[in-house]
Short mmCIF file of C-alpha atoms in Angstrom, two decimals:
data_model
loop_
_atom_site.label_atom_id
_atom_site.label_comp_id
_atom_site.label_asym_id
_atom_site.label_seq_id
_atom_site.Cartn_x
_atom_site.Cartn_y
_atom_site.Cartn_z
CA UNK U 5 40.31 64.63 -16.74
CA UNK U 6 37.62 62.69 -18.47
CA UNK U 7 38.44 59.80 -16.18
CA UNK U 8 37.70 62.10 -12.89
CA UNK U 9 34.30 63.42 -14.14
CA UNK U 10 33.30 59.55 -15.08
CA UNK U 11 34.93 58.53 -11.63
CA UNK U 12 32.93 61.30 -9.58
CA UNK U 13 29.49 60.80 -11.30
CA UNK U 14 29.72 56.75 -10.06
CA UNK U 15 30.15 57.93 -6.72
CA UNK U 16 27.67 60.42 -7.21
CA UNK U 17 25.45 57.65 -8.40
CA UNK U 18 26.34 55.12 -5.61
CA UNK U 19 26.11 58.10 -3.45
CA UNK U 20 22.03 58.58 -4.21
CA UNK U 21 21.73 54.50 -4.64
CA UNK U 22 23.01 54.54 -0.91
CA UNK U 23 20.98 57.09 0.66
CA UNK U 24 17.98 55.46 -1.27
CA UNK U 25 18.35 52.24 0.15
CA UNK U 26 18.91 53.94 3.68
CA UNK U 27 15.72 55.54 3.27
CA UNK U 28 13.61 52.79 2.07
CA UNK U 29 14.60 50.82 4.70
CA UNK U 30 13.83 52.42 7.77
CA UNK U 31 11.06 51.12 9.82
CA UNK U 32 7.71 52.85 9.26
CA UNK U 33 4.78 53.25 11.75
CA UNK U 34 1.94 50.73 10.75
CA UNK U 35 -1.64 51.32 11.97
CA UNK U 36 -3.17 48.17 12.86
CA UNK U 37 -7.31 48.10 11.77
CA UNK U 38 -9.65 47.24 14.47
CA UNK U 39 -10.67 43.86 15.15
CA UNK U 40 -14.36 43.50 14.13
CA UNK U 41 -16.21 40.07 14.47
CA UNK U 42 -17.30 39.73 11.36
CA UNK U 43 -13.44 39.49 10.09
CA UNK U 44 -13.09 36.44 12.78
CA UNK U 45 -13.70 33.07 10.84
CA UNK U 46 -16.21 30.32 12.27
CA UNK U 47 -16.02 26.47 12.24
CA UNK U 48 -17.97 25.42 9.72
CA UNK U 49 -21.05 23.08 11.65
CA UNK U 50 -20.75 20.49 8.32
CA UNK U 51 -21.63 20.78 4.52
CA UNK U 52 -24.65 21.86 3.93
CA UNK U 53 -27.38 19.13 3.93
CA UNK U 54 -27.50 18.96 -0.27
CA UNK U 55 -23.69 18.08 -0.14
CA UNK U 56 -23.98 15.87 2.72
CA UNK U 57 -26.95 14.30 1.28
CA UNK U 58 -24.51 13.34 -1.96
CA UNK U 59 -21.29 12.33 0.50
CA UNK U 60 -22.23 8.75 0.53
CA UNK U 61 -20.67 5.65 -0.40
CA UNK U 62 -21.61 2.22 -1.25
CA UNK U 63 -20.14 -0.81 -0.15
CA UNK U 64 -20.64 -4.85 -0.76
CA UNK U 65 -19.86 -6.72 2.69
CA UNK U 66 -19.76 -10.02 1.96
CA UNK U 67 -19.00 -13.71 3.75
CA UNK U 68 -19.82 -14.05 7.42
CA UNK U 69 -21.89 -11.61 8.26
CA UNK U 70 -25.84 -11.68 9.20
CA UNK U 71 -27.19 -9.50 6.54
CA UNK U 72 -25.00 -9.52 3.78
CA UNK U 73 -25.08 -7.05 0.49
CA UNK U 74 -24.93 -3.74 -0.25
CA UNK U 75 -25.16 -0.85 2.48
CA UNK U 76 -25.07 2.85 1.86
CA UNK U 77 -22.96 4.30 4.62
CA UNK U 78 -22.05 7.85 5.32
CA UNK U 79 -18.49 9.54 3.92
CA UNK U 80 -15.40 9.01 6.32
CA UNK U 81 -17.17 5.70 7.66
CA UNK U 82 -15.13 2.93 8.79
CA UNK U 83 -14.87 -1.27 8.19
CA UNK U 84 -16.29 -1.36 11.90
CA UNK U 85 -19.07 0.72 10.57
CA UNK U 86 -20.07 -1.65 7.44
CA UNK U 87 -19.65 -4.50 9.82
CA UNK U 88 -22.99 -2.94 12.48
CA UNK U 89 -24.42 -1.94 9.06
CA UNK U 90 -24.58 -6.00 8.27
CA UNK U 91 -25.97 -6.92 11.46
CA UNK U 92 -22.77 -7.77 12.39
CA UNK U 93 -20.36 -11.00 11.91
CA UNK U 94 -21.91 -14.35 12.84
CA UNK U 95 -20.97 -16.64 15.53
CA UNK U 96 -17.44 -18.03 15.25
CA UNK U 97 -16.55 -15.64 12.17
CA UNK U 98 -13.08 -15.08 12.09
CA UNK U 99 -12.74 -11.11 11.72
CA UNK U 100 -8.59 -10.53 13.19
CA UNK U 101 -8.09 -10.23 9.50
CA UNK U 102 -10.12 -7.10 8.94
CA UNK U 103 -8.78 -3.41 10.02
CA UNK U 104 -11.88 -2.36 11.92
CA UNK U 105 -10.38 1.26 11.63
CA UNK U 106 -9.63 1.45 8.01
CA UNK U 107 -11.83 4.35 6.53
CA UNK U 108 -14.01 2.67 3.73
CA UNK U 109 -13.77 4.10 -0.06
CA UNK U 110 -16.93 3.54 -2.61
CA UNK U 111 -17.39 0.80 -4.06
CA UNK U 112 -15.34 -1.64 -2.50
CA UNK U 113 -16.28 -5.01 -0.97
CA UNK U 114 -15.44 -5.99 3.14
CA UNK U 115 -14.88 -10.04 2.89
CA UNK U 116 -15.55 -11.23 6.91
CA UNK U 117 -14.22 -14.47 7.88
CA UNK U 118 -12.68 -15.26 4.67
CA UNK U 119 -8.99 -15.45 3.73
CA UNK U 120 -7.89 -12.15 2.23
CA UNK U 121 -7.46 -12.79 -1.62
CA UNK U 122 -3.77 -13.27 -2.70
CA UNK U 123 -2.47 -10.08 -4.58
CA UNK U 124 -3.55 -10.67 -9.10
CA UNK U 125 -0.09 -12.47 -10.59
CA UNK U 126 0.56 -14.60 -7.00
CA UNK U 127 0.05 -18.19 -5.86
CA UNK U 128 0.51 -19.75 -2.49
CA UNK U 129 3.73 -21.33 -1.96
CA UNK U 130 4.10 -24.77 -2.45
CA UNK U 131 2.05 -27.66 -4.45
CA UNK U 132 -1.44 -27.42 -3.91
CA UNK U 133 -1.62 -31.38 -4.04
CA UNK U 134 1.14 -34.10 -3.59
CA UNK U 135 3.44 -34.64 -6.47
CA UNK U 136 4.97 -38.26 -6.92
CA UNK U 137 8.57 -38.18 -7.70
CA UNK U 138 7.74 -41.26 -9.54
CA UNK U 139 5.34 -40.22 -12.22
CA UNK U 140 6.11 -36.05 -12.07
CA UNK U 141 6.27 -34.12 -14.23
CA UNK U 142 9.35 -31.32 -15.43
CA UNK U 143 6.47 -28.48 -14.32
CA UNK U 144 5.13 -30.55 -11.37
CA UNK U 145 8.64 -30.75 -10.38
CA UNK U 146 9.19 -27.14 -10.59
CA UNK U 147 6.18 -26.43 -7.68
CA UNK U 148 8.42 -28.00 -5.36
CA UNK U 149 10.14 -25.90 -2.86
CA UNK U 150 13.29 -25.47 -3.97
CA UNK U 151 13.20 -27.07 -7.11
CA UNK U 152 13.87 -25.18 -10.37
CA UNK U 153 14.23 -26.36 -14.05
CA UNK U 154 17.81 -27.69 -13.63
CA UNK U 155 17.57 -29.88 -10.87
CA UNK U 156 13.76 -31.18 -12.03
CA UNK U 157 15.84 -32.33 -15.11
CA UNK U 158 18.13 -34.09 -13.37
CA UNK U 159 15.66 -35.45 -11.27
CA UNK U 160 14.10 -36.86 -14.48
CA UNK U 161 17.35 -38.58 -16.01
CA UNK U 162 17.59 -40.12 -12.95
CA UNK U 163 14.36 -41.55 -12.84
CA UNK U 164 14.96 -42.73 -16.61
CA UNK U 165 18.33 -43.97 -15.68
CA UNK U 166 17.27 -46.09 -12.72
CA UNK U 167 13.93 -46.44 -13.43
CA UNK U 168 12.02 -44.68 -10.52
CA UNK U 169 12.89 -44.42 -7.22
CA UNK U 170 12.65 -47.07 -4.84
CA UNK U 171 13.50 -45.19 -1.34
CA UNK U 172 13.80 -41.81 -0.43
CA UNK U 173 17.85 -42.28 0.12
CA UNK U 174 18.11 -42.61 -3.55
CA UNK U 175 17.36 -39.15 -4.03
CA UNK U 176 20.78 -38.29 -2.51
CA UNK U 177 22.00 -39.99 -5.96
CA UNK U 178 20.70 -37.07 -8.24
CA UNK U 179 22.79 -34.65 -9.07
CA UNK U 180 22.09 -31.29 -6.89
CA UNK U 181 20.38 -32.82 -4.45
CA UNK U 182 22.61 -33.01 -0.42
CA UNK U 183 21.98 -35.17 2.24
CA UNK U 184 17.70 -34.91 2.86
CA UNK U 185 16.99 -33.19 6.17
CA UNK U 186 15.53 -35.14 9.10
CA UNK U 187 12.33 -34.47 10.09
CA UNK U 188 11.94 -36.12 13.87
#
């Protein structure tokens, strides 16, 4: 008997729960407020003149350009913009390297007609100068393409083996070294 008077209040409860839910969720009338003009929002014409006053930035443009120095350009200008700011680049300056469309950020420098700087920690590839297999070095040997510690070591027993090199063929003598390529 218990277990029928537990058993009908669940239902009861699930019952109420139900009709609760159904009654909730029903869909309501909503009245919809008038439209009034001041609740319509306006474009903004700009920030006001004290802000726009203090949105400036200052760049260094450098290199081949007529007036070179610092220029105080507007916020959201562009490298095309620092360029006309600088009178422009001279005659024959080479400026395919710039991004005339890249917006400008304070306090950077615009280098016209110049080689763009390698990234910090990088060299160019290669020897800057000539190195003699005759009187190298095992680091001078290294800045070769293609050359790394082992085979500039074995390019050194060689050449204290034999006593230099007399023609280029007798590099295909060293150990790790192939057949050079021709170069017609």
């Amino acid at each position: 008997m218990k277990t029928v008077a537990a058993l009908g209040v669940v239902l009861l409860a699930a019952a109420g729960f139900a009709v609760h839910h159904f009654w909730t969720g029903r869909p309501h009338t909503v009245a919809v407020p008038p439209a009034t003009r001041a609740a319509v929002p306006r474009p903004s014409p700009g920030p006001p003149p004290a802000v726009a006053a203090k949105a400036r930035l200052v760049v260094d443009i450098a290199g081949k350009v007529r007036n070179p120095g610092l220029r105080k350009l507007p916020s959201g200008s562009r490298v095309a913009d620092a360029l006309r700011a600088a009178g422009g680049a001279v005659p024959g300056a080479d400026t395919s390297a710039l991004n005339l469309a890249r917006l400008l950020a304070d306090g950077e420098q615009i280098l016209v007609g110049a080689p763009a700087p390698l990234p910090s920690g990088t060299s160019p590839s290669g020897p800057s100068a000539p190195v003699s297999l005759g009187t190298a070095t095992l680091d001078q040997l290294e800045t070769l393409p293609g050359v790394g510690p082992v085979l500039a070591q074995h390019i050194l027993d060689y050449r204290a083996r034999h006593g230099g090199f007399a023609s280029i063929d007798q590099l295909n003598d060293v150990t790790g070294i192939g057949d050079p390529i021709s170069i017609a």
